[in-house]
C-alpha positions as a Python dict, from the first residue, in 0.01 Angstrom:
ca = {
    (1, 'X'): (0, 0, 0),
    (2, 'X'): (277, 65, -260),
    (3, 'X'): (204, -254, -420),
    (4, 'X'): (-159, -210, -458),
    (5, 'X'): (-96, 128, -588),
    (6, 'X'): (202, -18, -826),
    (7, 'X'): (-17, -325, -961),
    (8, 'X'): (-330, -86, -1040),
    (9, 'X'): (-109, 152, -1245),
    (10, 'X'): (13, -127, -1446),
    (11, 'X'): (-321, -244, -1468),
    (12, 'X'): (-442, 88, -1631),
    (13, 'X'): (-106, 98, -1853),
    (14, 'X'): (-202, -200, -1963),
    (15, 'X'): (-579, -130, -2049),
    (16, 'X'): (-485, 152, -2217),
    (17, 'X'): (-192, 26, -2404),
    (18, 'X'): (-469, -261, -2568),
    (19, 'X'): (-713, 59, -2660),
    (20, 'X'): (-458, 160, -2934),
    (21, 'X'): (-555, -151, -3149),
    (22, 'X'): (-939, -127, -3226),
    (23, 'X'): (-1100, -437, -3136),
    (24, 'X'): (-1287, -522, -3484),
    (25, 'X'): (-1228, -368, -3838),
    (26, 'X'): (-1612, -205, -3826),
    (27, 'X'): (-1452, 8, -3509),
    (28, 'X'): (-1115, 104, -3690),
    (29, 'X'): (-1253, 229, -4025),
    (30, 'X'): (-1513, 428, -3804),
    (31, 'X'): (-1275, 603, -3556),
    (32, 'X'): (-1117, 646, -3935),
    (33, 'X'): (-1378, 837, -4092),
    (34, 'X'): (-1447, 1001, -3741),
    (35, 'X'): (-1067, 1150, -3685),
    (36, 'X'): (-958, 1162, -4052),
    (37, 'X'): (-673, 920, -4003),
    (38, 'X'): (-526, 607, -4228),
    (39, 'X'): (-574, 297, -4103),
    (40, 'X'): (-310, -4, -4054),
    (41, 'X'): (-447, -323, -4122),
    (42, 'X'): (-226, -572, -3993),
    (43, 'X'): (-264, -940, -4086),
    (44, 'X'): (-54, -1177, -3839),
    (45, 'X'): (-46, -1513, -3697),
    (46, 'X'): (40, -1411, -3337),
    (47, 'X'): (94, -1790, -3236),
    (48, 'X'): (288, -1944, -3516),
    (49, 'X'): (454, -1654, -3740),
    (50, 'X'): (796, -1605, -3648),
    (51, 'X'): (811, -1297, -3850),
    (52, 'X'): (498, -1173, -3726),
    (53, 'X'): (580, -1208, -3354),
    (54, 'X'): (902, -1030, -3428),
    (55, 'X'): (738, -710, -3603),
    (56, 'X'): (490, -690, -3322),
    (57, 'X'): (796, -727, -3053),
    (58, 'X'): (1066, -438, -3220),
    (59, 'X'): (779, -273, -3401),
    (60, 'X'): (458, -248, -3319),
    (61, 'X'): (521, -253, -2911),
    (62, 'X'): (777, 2, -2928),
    (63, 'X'): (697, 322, -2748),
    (64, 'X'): (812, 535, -3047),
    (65, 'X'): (586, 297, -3238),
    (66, 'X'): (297, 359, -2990),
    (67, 'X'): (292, 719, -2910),
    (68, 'X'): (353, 798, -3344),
    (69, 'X'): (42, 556, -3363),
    (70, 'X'): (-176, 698, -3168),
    (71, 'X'): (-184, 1020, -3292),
    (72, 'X'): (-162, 932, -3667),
    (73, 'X'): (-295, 587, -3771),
    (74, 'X'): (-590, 350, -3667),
    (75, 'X'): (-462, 41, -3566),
    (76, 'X'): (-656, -308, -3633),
    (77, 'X'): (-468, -635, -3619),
    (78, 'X'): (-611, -947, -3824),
    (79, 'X'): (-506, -1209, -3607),
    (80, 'X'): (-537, -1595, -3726),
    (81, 'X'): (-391, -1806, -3435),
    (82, 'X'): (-352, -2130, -3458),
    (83, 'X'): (-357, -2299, -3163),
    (84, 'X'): (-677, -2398, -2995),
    (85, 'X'): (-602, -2214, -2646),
    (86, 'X'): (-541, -1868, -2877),
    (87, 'X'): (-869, -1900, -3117),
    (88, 'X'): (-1085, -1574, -3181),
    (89, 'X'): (-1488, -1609, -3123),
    (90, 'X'): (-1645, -1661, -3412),
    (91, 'X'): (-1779, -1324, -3537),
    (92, 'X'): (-1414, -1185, -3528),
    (93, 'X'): (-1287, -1441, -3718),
    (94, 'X'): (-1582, -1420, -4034),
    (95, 'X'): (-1462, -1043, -4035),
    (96, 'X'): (-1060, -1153, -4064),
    (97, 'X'): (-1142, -1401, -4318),
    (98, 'X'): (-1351, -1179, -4498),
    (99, 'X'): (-1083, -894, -4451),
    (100, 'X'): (-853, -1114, -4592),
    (101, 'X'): (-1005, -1214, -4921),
    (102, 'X'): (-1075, -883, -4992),
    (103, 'X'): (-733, -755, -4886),
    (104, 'X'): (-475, -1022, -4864),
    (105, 'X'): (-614, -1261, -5099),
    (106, 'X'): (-240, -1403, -5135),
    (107, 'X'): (-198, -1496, -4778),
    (108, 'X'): (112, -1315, -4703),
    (109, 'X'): (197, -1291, -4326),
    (110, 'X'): (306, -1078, -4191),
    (111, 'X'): (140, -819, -4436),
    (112, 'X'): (54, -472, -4320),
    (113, 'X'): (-199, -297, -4519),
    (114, 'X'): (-234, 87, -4522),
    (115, 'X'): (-587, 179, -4592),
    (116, 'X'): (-765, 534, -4603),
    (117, 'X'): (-1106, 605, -4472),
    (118, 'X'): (-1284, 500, -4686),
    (119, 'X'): (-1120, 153, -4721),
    (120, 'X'): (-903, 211, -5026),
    (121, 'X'): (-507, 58, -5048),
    (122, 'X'): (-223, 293, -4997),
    (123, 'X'): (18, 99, -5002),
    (124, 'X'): (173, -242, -4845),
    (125, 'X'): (402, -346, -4634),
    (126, 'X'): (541, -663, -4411),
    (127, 'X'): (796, -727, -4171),
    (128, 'X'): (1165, -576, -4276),
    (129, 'X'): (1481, -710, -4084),
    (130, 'X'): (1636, -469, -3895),
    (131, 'X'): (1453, -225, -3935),
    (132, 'X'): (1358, 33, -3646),
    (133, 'X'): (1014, 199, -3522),
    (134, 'X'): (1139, 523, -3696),
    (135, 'X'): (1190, 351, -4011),
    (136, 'X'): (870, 174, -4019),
    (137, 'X'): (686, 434, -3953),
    (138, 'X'): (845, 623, -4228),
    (139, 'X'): (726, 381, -4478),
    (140, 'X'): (386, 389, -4382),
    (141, 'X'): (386, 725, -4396),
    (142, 'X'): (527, 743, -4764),
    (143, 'X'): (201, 540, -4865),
    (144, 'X'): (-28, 805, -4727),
    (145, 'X'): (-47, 1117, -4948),
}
């Protein structure tokens, strides 16, 4: 009985652990507008950036990372895997591609973009060595006035 109970809390931590990032960019800039919060755009490679795994892993999954988050920010990661097993469905991947010629048109990656509600640039960011959740957070939160 303890290890049904155990499994379907982790189950549930980790349902709503994936409901902090918004599943498309249409969802994000809505919950936006709706709660009067920034969002971060986050353009990775979740499969092949070494940089971009890292940021997620010390950054992004952090718990001070998390709980700052979901209170403050709208979270939408632009994801273009690479390998075949890891590939979006279609319709998500138009939007990234799209997202990214309108807001990355350099290719940088990891590049975190912080975006108000209405879709305008406050500033940009990537993945900095060393650097904790606290820190990170703090220079998102110098881009947003």
């Amino acid at each position: 009985m303890k290890k049904i109970l155990f499994l379907l809390l982790f189950i549930c931590g980790t349902v709503l652990q994936a409901q902090e990032w918004q599943p498309s960019f249409s969802d994000a800039v809505s919950k936006a507008a709706e709660e009067d919060k920034p969002v971060v755009l986050v353009f990775s490679g979740s499969d092949w950036c070494a940089p971009c795994i890292r940021l997620k892993k010390h950054i992004f999954d952090s718990e001070a990372f998390k709980d700052y988050a979901k209170e403050h920010y709208v979270l939408y990661n632009a994801d273009f895997p690479r390998k075949k097993q890891n590939q979006l469905p279609e319709p998500l991947m138009t939007m990234n591609k799209s997202l990214i010629e309108r807001y990355n048109p350099k290719g940088y990656f990891p590049l975190v973009v912080v975006l108000d509600k209405n879709e305008k640039v406050l500033g940009e960011t990537g993945f900095v060595a060393r650097s904790t959740p606290e820190k990170y957070i703090a220079t998102l939160n110098k881009f947003i006035k």
